[in-house]
Structures are given as structure tokens and as C-alpha cells.
Amino acid sequence: MLDERQIGDLMLTEIESAERPSAVLDVERAMSTARRQRRLAQGAGAALLAVALTVGGLTVPDLLTPDRPPAPAPLGAAPVDGQTGLPVALTTVDPQRVYVRFGWLPDGMRDLQYQAGLLLSGQGVHLGASNGRTDDQRQFVTVSLLPKGVEPSAPQRDSGEPAVAGDSERGPRLNGGDSVFASYSGAEKPEAILCWQYAPDGWAQVRVFGTGSDVRKTATQVARSLRFGTDTIPMPATVAGVPAGLRLITVNVHESLDEPNYWDAGWTWTQEPATADPGRQRARTLAVVVARYRNVTDPTDRAFVDPNTTLDGHPARFTEGDGNESLTVYDVNGANVSIDDSALLPTGGTRALFPMVTLVAEPAAWHTHLHR
């Protein structure tokens, strides 16, 4: 199952700077990869941060200057006539809030993700959808909300070459103000990057990749249909018993619409202060993830269920080393519960924390907020 910090590190090289999203969020592989990499270096998050900042250091050209400031939409209101925004720009991001939802997506989008809180380079919000392909047929749509005063950055390219800013053109009216279509070198397929202010001095960006010939039209329709608000994010469980010295930094939710429908949702805590750099905050974490159970018995399958113990009558897998612990409890009323601790809990802390994870009444039938 999933290590939430690792899933962030895998995804956030794509999320920050509006990079391409993963086709399928493979939580089992992410978890196993995290456990291996955790033993290699605790400072990997800081290294990833440096790479991300280097690649994503370019900002959108001077057209990021609307003629007049945007007029914020009423809080939680559905977009009407291009009113797409929040009353004020985010200065901090509450990981437990849903700030933006899709209202419309092009056909074929099957994998959906929402992440809020500490991203790789700092506070932010990411909303993404893809067609689940990793080959040259891949398509995706991403939405980024940036904190007050932070401008959108250049996308990352598969080639690793820096994306150089090109000519920009004025886009449609959004949130009562002008928007801009930014362009960058190196796009492998038709791409549109649409930027506007969701609130004064708060930038939003929609990136559309490979969804057809008229990607600007698609980006405009996605942007105009976005729904903004500050609702509490629905989760499949509540978690009590987290030490008081730990601070929630990220919530991540994913759902696949392909059969069999699959979802996972998780929380990440750190002991580092909010003033620490993002890499340091993510270097040692406690992660709890709840996912829909899949009975996979094929050892070659990445989702293979591989218990080595039991806990409260449920098959489970427990590993430990260097003070770190990883626990996955399978098929708890149709859900898996994973707890991954980077030596922030006492010895045996993952097993002690498991009873403090209270699932919703019917977790096997639960769905995310990403699709209704």
C-alpha cells in the first residue's frame, strides 16, 4: 500500500509547476518504493526540491498583468459567466479543505486526484485528471492554485530540457478579469496553459495536454466550469491519537473510475515547523492511508496482498527497521489501512495507532469527492 509522503514525492515532481500527472496512481508500488528509498537517505526530499525549483524556475511572461483586478465570486458559488475564483488569495493552505473541483472534463479522463497543503516547493493546491495512459496516447488536465504572490512556473518536459517561455496571448475573461495563454517550448503534444487570478494576487493555472487539436477551447471550458469553495474534504476515516507535536501538512485523495473502481485517501504529518523548507518538512513523516481493498493473489501483481501477521483478526503486513515502521491491515470492512512512520512514534506505534483509525460505516462503498 501507500506511503503518503512518497506518493507526494512521486506525484509532486508533476504537480508543482503544472507537470504532467501520473497516468495511474499505483499506491502499492509507491509504498514499497518508499520503504526502500527511506533506508537510502532521509534527505531525499530536499534533493527533489532543489531539482524541482531548478526545472520550474521560469515564470509566465509579462502578460501576467490583467488590465484590472479580478472580482471574486461568492464563496462556494458555482461559476456563472466566467466567475471562477475565491474571495481572497490563499496565504496558507488548509490540507483539510477542498478549494477547487472540476465541473467539466473532456471525455476519457479516468484517474482523478486532489492534493492540498505542502507541495514540493511550498504551499499549494493541485487538482488533476488523466486518461490512465503512460504512452504517447496520454492525455491530462491539471489545475493549480498558488498562494498569494506566487506566479505560475514553467512545466517540466519529458526530455529534461528547460521549457523556455514563448509568446503569450490574451485569454478569455475569467473571474471578472483577463486571463492569459502562456506558451513554452518542448511540448510533445498539443498543450494549452491558461492563467488567471482566482483572487487579487492569487494565480490559478489550467494545463491541458493532448486532449485534441483545440486544447485552448478545452482549457477555457475546464476553467469556466471549475467550482471554488472551502468545504471540508470528505475522507473515509478519522484518525485520533496522533501525537500533539505532529502537524498535518498534506491530504491526498485519488480515485480511478475504471473497473474495479478504486480509491485511496491519506494524511501526512511532520514534526518540523511550518517555517522549515519543504524538503525538511517531508523528510520524516507519519502517514496514514485508507484505500479500497482489492483481493489480489497474484505475486506478480503490484497490488499483491502479502500479509505476514494478523492484527485484530485481520491479515496484516508489518515491517520495521532503523526506527521506522510500516503496517498495512487488509480488508477492514472492505478497506485497507496503512500506517507508515519515520521514527516519529514510539516502538510499536503503528500497531497502537491502528485502533485509533475509525472508518466510515461502509468503507467499501465510500467514494471520494472527485466524482459523483
Short mmCIF file of C-alpha atoms in Angstrom, two decimals:
data_model
loop_
_atom_site.label_atom_id
_atom_site.label_comp_id
_atom_site.label_asym_id
_atom_site.label_seq_id
_atom_site.Cartn_x
_atom_site.Cartn_y
_atom_site.Cartn_z
CA MET A 1 0.00 0.00 0.00
CA LEU A 2 0.82 3.66 0.10
CA ASP A 3 3.36 5.85 1.79
CA GLU A 4 1.71 9.27 1.57
CA ARG A 5 4.99 11.13 1.64
CA GLN A 6 6.33 9.01 -1.18
CA ILE A 7 3.15 9.37 -3.20
CA GLY A 8 3.61 13.10 -2.82
CA ASP A 9 7.22 12.91 -3.94
CA LEU A 10 6.27 10.74 -6.92
CA MET A 11 3.43 13.00 -7.94
CA LEU A 12 4.73 16.41 -6.98
CA THR A 13 7.53 16.48 -9.50
CA GLU A 14 4.50 16.61 -11.80
CA ILE A 15 2.15 18.69 -9.66
CA GLU A 16 4.35 21.67 -8.88
CA SER A 17 4.94 23.79 -11.98
CA ALA A 18 1.97 22.00 -13.60
CA GLU A 19 3.99 18.99 -14.70
CA ARG A 20 2.30 16.01 -16.33
CA PRO A 21 0.29 13.85 -13.90
CA SER A 22 0.87 10.17 -13.38
CA ALA A 23 -1.41 8.07 -15.56
CA VAL A 24 -2.36 5.77 -12.68
CA LEU A 25 -1.55 6.39 -9.04
CA ASP A 26 -0.21 2.97 -8.05
CA VAL A 27 -0.31 3.14 -4.28
CA GLU A 28 1.10 -0.34 -3.63
CA ARG A 29 4.16 0.36 -5.74
CA ALA A 30 4.55 3.81 -4.18
CA MET A 31 4.54 2.31 -0.70
CA SER A 32 7.09 -0.38 -1.46
CA THR A 33 9.31 2.12 -3.26
CA ALA A 34 9.10 4.47 -0.29
CA ARG A 35 10.18 1.82 2.15
CA ARG A 36 13.25 1.02 0.08
CA GLN A 37 14.17 4.63 -0.50
CA ARG A 38 13.63 5.59 3.12
CA ARG A 39 16.66 3.50 4.04
CA LEU A 40 18.84 5.22 1.46
CA ALA A 41 18.61 8.82 2.58
CA GLN A 42 16.41 10.89 4.88
CA GLY A 43 17.34 13.98 2.88
CA ALA A 44 15.83 12.87 -0.42
CA GLY A 45 13.01 15.39 -0.13
CA ALA A 46 15.44 18.29 -0.05
CA ALA A 47 17.23 16.99 -3.14
CA LEU A 48 13.96 16.63 -5.02
CA LEU A 49 13.06 20.15 -4.01
CA ALA A 50 16.26 21.52 -5.47
CA VAL A 51 15.63 19.74 -8.77
CA ALA A 52 12.04 20.95 -8.92
CA LEU A 53 12.99 24.53 -8.26
CA THR A 54 15.71 24.40 -10.90
CA VAL A 55 13.46 22.94 -13.57
CA GLY A 56 10.42 25.02 -12.66
CA GLY A 57 12.19 28.31 -12.17
CA LEU A 58 10.79 30.06 -15.22
CA THR A 59 7.68 32.15 -14.67
CA VAL A 60 4.97 33.17 -17.05
CA PRO A 61 5.90 36.24 -19.11
CA ASP A 62 4.77 39.82 -18.57
CA LEU A 63 1.22 39.17 -19.77
CA LEU A 64 0.51 38.03 -16.21
CA THR A 65 -0.75 41.56 -15.66
CA PRO A 66 -4.51 41.88 -16.21
CA ASP A 67 -5.93 45.26 -17.14
CA ARG A 68 -7.96 45.24 -13.93
CA PRO A 69 -8.04 43.03 -10.85
CA PRO A 70 -10.49 40.13 -10.80
CA ALA A 71 -13.78 40.38 -8.99
CA PRO A 72 -14.02 37.44 -6.56
CA ALA A 73 -17.03 35.13 -6.82
CA PRO A 74 -19.24 34.46 -3.76
CA LEU A 75 -17.70 31.82 -1.53
CA GLY A 76 -18.72 28.32 -2.60
CA ALA A 77 -20.83 29.55 -5.50
CA ALA A 78 -20.94 27.65 -8.77
CA PRO A 79 -19.25 29.55 -11.61
CA VAL A 80 -21.55 31.82 -13.56
CA ASP A 81 -20.47 33.79 -16.62
CA GLY A 82 -16.79 33.18 -16.03
CA GLN A 83 -16.79 33.93 -12.29
CA THR A 84 -14.08 31.49 -11.26
CA GLY A 85 -12.31 32.31 -8.03
CA LEU A 86 -12.20 32.76 -4.26
CA PRO A 87 -12.84 35.93 -2.24
CA VAL A 88 -9.18 36.25 -1.21
CA ALA A 89 -5.93 34.66 -2.26
CA LEU A 90 -4.61 31.82 -0.11
CA THR A 91 -1.83 32.77 2.26
CA THR A 92 -1.74 29.32 3.82
CA VAL A 93 -3.40 26.15 2.55
CA ASP A 94 -5.52 24.11 4.93
CA PRO A 95 -4.95 20.48 3.86
CA GLN A 96 -8.44 19.56 5.08
CA ARG A 97 -10.26 21.90 2.68
CA VAL A 98 -11.49 21.44 -0.88
CA TYR A 99 -10.67 24.70 -2.65
CA VAL A 100 -11.48 23.67 -6.22
CA ARG A 101 -13.40 20.91 -8.05
CA PHE A 102 -13.86 20.01 -11.66
CA GLY A 103 -17.21 20.93 -13.18
CA TRP A 104 -16.43 19.60 -16.67
CA LEU A 105 -13.73 17.41 -18.17
CA PRO A 106 -13.07 16.20 -21.71
CA ASP A 107 -14.01 12.59 -22.48
CA GLY A 108 -11.66 9.85 -21.39
CA MET A 109 -10.46 11.25 -18.07
CA ARG A 110 -10.43 8.20 -15.77
CA ASP A 111 -7.96 8.93 -12.96
CA LEU A 112 -8.64 11.86 -10.64
CA GLN A 113 -6.55 13.37 -7.86
CA TYR A 114 -6.77 16.21 -5.35
CA GLN A 115 -3.92 17.30 -3.11
CA ALA A 116 -3.76 20.25 -0.73
CA GLY A 117 -1.18 21.53 1.72
CA LEU A 118 2.57 21.24 1.46
CA LEU A 119 3.63 20.51 -2.10
CA LEU A 120 7.23 20.06 -3.13
CA SER A 121 8.14 23.75 -3.33
CA GLY A 122 5.69 25.02 -0.74
CA GLN A 123 2.01 25.55 -0.03
CA GLY A 124 -0.39 24.88 -2.88
CA VAL A 125 -3.42 23.05 -4.29
CA HIS A 126 -3.40 20.52 -7.12
CA LEU A 127 -6.36 19.01 -8.97
CA GLY A 128 -5.66 16.57 -11.78
CA ALA A 129 -7.27 14.15 -14.21
CA SER A 130 -5.77 11.81 -16.79
CA ASN A 131 -6.80 9.10 -19.23
CA GLY A 132 -4.68 6.49 -17.46
CA ARG A 133 -2.14 6.13 -20.26
CA THR A 134 1.63 6.39 -19.97
CA ASP A 135 2.44 6.08 -23.68
CA ASP A 136 2.15 8.61 -26.49
CA GLN A 137 -1.64 8.46 -26.11
CA ARG A 138 -1.61 10.03 -22.68
CA GLN A 139 -3.89 12.98 -22.02
CA PHE A 140 -4.36 15.04 -18.89
CA VAL A 141 -5.80 18.15 -17.32
CA THR A 142 -4.31 19.82 -14.23
CA VAL A 143 -5.41 22.75 -12.11
CA SER A 144 -3.04 24.57 -9.74
CA LEU A 145 -3.94 27.20 -7.15
CA LEU A 146 -0.93 29.14 -5.90
CA PRO A 147 -0.62 31.12 -2.66
CA LYS A 148 -0.75 34.89 -2.68
CA GLY A 149 2.07 36.49 -4.62
CA VAL A 150 3.39 33.26 -6.22
CA GLU A 151 3.36 33.16 -10.03
CA PRO A 152 2.94 30.02 -12.15
CA SER A 153 6.13 28.29 -13.25
CA ALA A 154 7.17 26.60 -16.47
CA PRO A 155 6.13 22.97 -16.96
CA GLN A 156 8.63 20.14 -16.86
CA ARG A 157 9.33 18.27 -20.07
CA ASP A 158 9.93 14.56 -20.58
CA SER A 159 13.22 15.38 -22.24
CA GLY A 160 14.50 17.12 -19.13
CA GLU A 161 15.23 20.25 -21.16
CA PRO A 162 14.08 23.53 -19.58
CA ALA A 163 10.82 24.81 -21.01
CA VAL A 164 11.54 28.26 -22.45
CA ALA A 165 8.74 30.83 -22.36
CA GLY A 166 7.44 31.88 -25.77
CA ASP A 167 4.78 34.29 -26.96
CA SER A 168 1.69 34.67 -24.80
CA GLU A 169 -1.79 35.68 -25.84
CA ARG A 170 -4.71 37.14 -24.00
CA GLY A 171 -7.29 34.55 -22.99
CA PRO A 172 -10.97 34.71 -22.05
CA ARG A 173 -12.43 36.74 -19.22
CA LEU A 174 -12.21 34.71 -16.04
CA ASN A 175 -13.25 35.74 -12.56
CA GLY A 176 -14.06 39.22 -13.82
CA GLY A 177 -10.59 39.86 -15.24
CA ASP A 178 -8.32 38.99 -18.13
CA SER A 179 -6.53 35.69 -18.46
CA VAL A 180 -3.50 34.72 -20.50
CA PHE A 181 -2.49 31.71 -22.57
CA ALA A 182 1.19 31.09 -21.87
CA SER A 183 3.32 29.03 -24.22
CA TYR A 184 6.56 27.15 -23.66
CA SER A 185 8.99 25.24 -25.81
CA GLY A 186 9.29 21.47 -25.87
CA ALA A 187 5.66 20.35 -25.70
CA GLU A 188 5.41 16.79 -27.03
CA LYS A 189 1.70 17.13 -27.92
CA PRO A 190 -0.83 19.96 -28.25
CA GLU A 191 -0.79 21.89 -24.99
CA ALA A 192 -2.62 24.86 -23.51
CA ILE A 193 -1.63 26.68 -20.32
CA LEU A 194 -4.24 29.18 -19.14
CA CYS A 195 -3.52 31.50 -16.20
CA TRP A 196 -5.73 33.98 -14.36
CA GLN A 197 -6.20 35.44 -10.89
CA TYR A 198 -8.68 33.44 -8.79
CA ALA A 199 -8.38 36.31 -6.28
CA PRO A 200 -6.32 39.50 -6.21
CA ASP A 201 -2.64 38.47 -6.35
CA GLY A 202 -3.58 34.77 -6.33
CA TRP A 203 -2.85 32.83 -9.53
CA ALA A 204 -4.66 29.80 -10.90
CA GLN A 205 -3.43 27.73 -13.82
CA VAL A 206 -5.13 25.14 -16.01
CA ARG A 207 -2.90 22.97 -18.15
CA VAL A 208 -4.41 20.76 -20.87
CA PHE A 209 -2.24 18.25 -22.69
CA GLY A 210 -3.01 16.01 -25.65
CA THR A 211 -6.81 16.23 -25.49
CA GLY A 212 -7.31 17.12 -29.16
CA SER A 213 -6.46 19.82 -31.63
CA ASP A 214 -8.34 22.67 -29.89
CA VAL A 215 -6.67 22.49 -26.48
CA ARG A 216 -7.28 26.18 -25.78
CA LYS A 217 -11.01 25.69 -26.14
CA THR A 218 -10.79 22.72 -23.77
CA ALA A 219 -8.74 24.69 -21.22
CA THR A 220 -11.25 27.54 -21.34
CA GLN A 221 -14.18 25.18 -20.76
CA VAL A 222 -12.40 23.49 -17.86
CA ALA A 223 -11.55 26.85 -16.27
CA ARG A 224 -15.05 28.27 -16.64
CA SER A 225 -16.61 25.17 -15.09
CA LEU A 226 -14.38 24.98 -12.01
CA ARG A 227 -16.17 25.18 -8.68
CA PHE A 228 -14.40 27.02 -5.88
CA GLY A 229 -15.03 26.87 -2.14
CA THR A 230 -13.62 25.90 1.25
CA ASP A 231 -15.66 22.82 2.16
CA THR A 232 -14.15 20.22 4.46
CA ILE A 233 -12.65 17.43 2.37
CA PRO A 234 -14.60 14.14 2.71
CA MET A 235 -12.41 11.31 4.00
CA PRO A 236 -13.10 7.60 4.55
CA ALA A 237 -11.94 7.67 8.17
CA THR A 238 -10.96 9.82 11.11
CA VAL A 239 -7.60 9.48 12.84
CA ALA A 240 -7.16 10.08 16.57
CA GLY A 241 -4.12 9.53 18.75
CA VAL A 242 -1.61 11.38 16.58
CA PRO A 243 1.00 12.90 18.94
CA ALA A 244 0.35 16.54 19.74
CA GLY A 245 3.77 17.56 18.47
CA LEU A 246 2.99 16.48 14.90
CA ARG A 247 1.43 18.86 12.38
CA LEU A 248 -0.78 17.86 9.42
CA ILE A 249 0.88 19.05 6.22
CA THR A 250 -0.81 17.26 3.30
CA VAL A 251 -4.01 15.48 2.38
CA ASN A 252 -4.08 13.45 -0.82
CA VAL A 253 -7.12 11.83 -2.47
CA HIS A 254 -7.19 9.69 -5.60
CA GLU A 255 -9.92 7.79 -7.42
CA SER A 256 -9.85 5.62 -10.53
CA LEU A 257 -13.11 5.35 -12.45
CA ASP A 258 -12.05 2.21 -14.29
CA GLU A 259 -13.46 -1.09 -13.11
CA PRO A 260 -12.99 -2.21 -10.48
CA ASN A 261 -13.38 1.30 -9.09
CA TYR A 262 -10.53 2.13 -6.75
CA TRP A 263 -9.75 4.97 -4.37
CA ASP A 264 -7.25 5.92 -1.71
CA ALA A 265 -7.05 8.86 0.68
CA GLY A 266 -4.33 9.80 3.12
CA TRP A 267 -2.91 12.22 5.63
CA THR A 268 0.71 13.22 6.23
CA TRP A 269 2.09 14.74 9.44
CA THR A 270 5.52 16.14 10.30
CA GLN A 271 7.27 17.32 13.45
CA GLU A 272 9.06 20.13 11.62
CA PRO A 273 7.82 23.72 11.96
CA ALA A 274 5.97 25.40 9.11
CA THR A 275 8.94 27.73 8.68
CA ALA A 276 11.24 24.86 7.67
CA ASP A 277 11.91 24.30 3.98
CA PRO A 278 9.52 21.84 2.30
CA GLY A 279 12.17 19.15 1.85
CA ARG A 280 12.97 19.15 5.55
CA GLN A 281 9.28 19.01 6.48
CA ARG A 282 8.78 15.97 4.25
CA ALA A 283 11.98 14.13 5.23
CA ARG A 284 10.44 12.47 8.31
CA THR A 285 6.71 11.97 8.40
CA LEU A 286 3.84 9.92 9.73
CA ALA A 287 1.40 8.84 7.02
CA VAL A 288 -1.99 7.15 7.32
CA VAL A 289 -3.74 5.94 4.17
CA VAL A 290 -7.10 4.26 3.72
CA ALA A 291 -7.79 2.53 0.40
CA ARG A 292 -10.45 0.32 -1.10
CA TYR A 293 -9.50 -3.32 -0.59
CA ARG A 294 -8.63 -5.45 -3.62
CA ASN A 295 -8.09 -9.17 -3.16
CA VAL A 296 -5.07 -9.67 -5.39
CA THR A 297 -3.45 -13.10 -5.05
CA ASP A 298 -1.01 -12.95 -7.97
CA PRO A 299 2.51 -12.25 -6.60
CA THR A 300 3.47 -10.61 -9.88
CA ASP A 301 0.71 -8.04 -9.46
CA ARG A 302 1.81 -4.73 -7.96
CA ALA A 303 -1.25 -4.80 -5.69
CA PHE A 304 -0.41 -8.25 -4.29
CA VAL A 305 -1.82 -8.78 -0.81
CA ASP A 306 1.11 -10.12 1.21
CA PRO A 307 0.36 -10.48 4.95
CA ASN A 308 2.95 -11.74 7.43
CA THR A 309 0.91 -11.35 10.63
CA THR A 310 -2.59 -10.56 11.90
CA LEU A 311 -3.99 -7.61 13.81
CA ASP A 312 -7.42 -7.60 15.46
CA GLY A 313 -8.28 -10.66 13.39
CA HIS A 314 -7.33 -9.07 10.07
CA PRO A 315 -4.44 -10.19 7.85
CA ALA A 316 -1.67 -7.60 8.04
CA ARG A 317 1.88 -6.89 6.96
CA PHE A 318 4.33 -5.32 9.39
CA THR A 319 7.93 -4.32 8.71
CA GLU A 320 10.41 -2.34 10.79
CA GLY A 321 14.00 -1.17 10.68
CA ASP A 322 16.15 1.77 11.78
CA GLY A 323 13.30 3.00 13.98
CA ASN A 324 10.87 3.12 11.03
CA GLU A 325 7.68 1.06 10.92
CA SER A 326 5.24 0.20 8.14
CA LEU A 327 1.92 -1.51 8.78
CA THR A 328 -0.82 -2.47 6.34
CA VAL A 329 -4.00 -4.10 7.64
CA TYR A 330 -6.02 -5.74 4.88
CA ASP A 331 -9.78 -5.91 4.34
CA VAL A 332 -11.04 -3.96 7.31
CA ASN A 333 -14.70 -3.87 6.29
CA GLY A 334 -13.63 -3.64 2.66
CA ALA A 335 -10.75 -1.20 3.13
CA ASN A 336 -7.00 -1.40 3.71
CA VAL A 337 -5.43 0.77 6.40
CA SER A 338 -1.74 1.65 6.03
CA ILE A 339 0.41 3.45 8.59
CA ASP A 340 3.97 4.42 7.75
CA ASP A 341 6.11 6.01 10.46
CA SER A 342 9.58 7.55 10.11
CA ALA A 343 10.52 7.07 13.77
CA LEU A 344 8.10 9.73 14.98
CA LEU A 345 6.10 7.24 17.09
CA PRO A 346 7.35 5.06 19.95
CA THR A 347 8.30 1.47 19.14
CA GLY A 348 5.15 -0.39 18.15
CA GLY A 349 3.43 2.91 17.45
CA THR A 350 1.89 1.88 14.14
CA ARG A 351 0.09 -1.05 15.78
CA ALA A 352 -1.02 1.19 18.66
CA LEU A 353 -2.34 3.81 16.24
CA PHE A 354 -4.35 1.36 14.12
CA PRO A 355 -7.32 1.12 16.57
CA MET A 356 -7.48 4.93 16.50
CA VAL A 357 -8.34 4.93 12.79
CA THR A 358 -12.15 4.93 12.66
CA LEU A 359 -13.57 4.06 9.24
CA VAL A 360 -16.86 5.32 7.85
CA ALA A 361 -19.81 2.96 8.24
CA GLU A 362 -19.38 1.22 4.88
CA PRO A 363 -15.87 1.95 3.61
CA ALA A 364 -16.15 -0.50 0.70
CA ALA A 365 -18.95 1.66 -0.72
CA TRP A 366 -17.32 5.01 0.03
CA HIS A 367 -16.32 7.33 -2.83
CA THR A 368 -14.18 10.43 -3.00
CA HIS A 369 -15.43 13.96 -3.65
CA LEU A 370 -13.74 13.80 -7.05
CA HIS A 371 -16.57 12.08 -8.90
CA ARG A 372 -20.31 11.86 -8.26
#
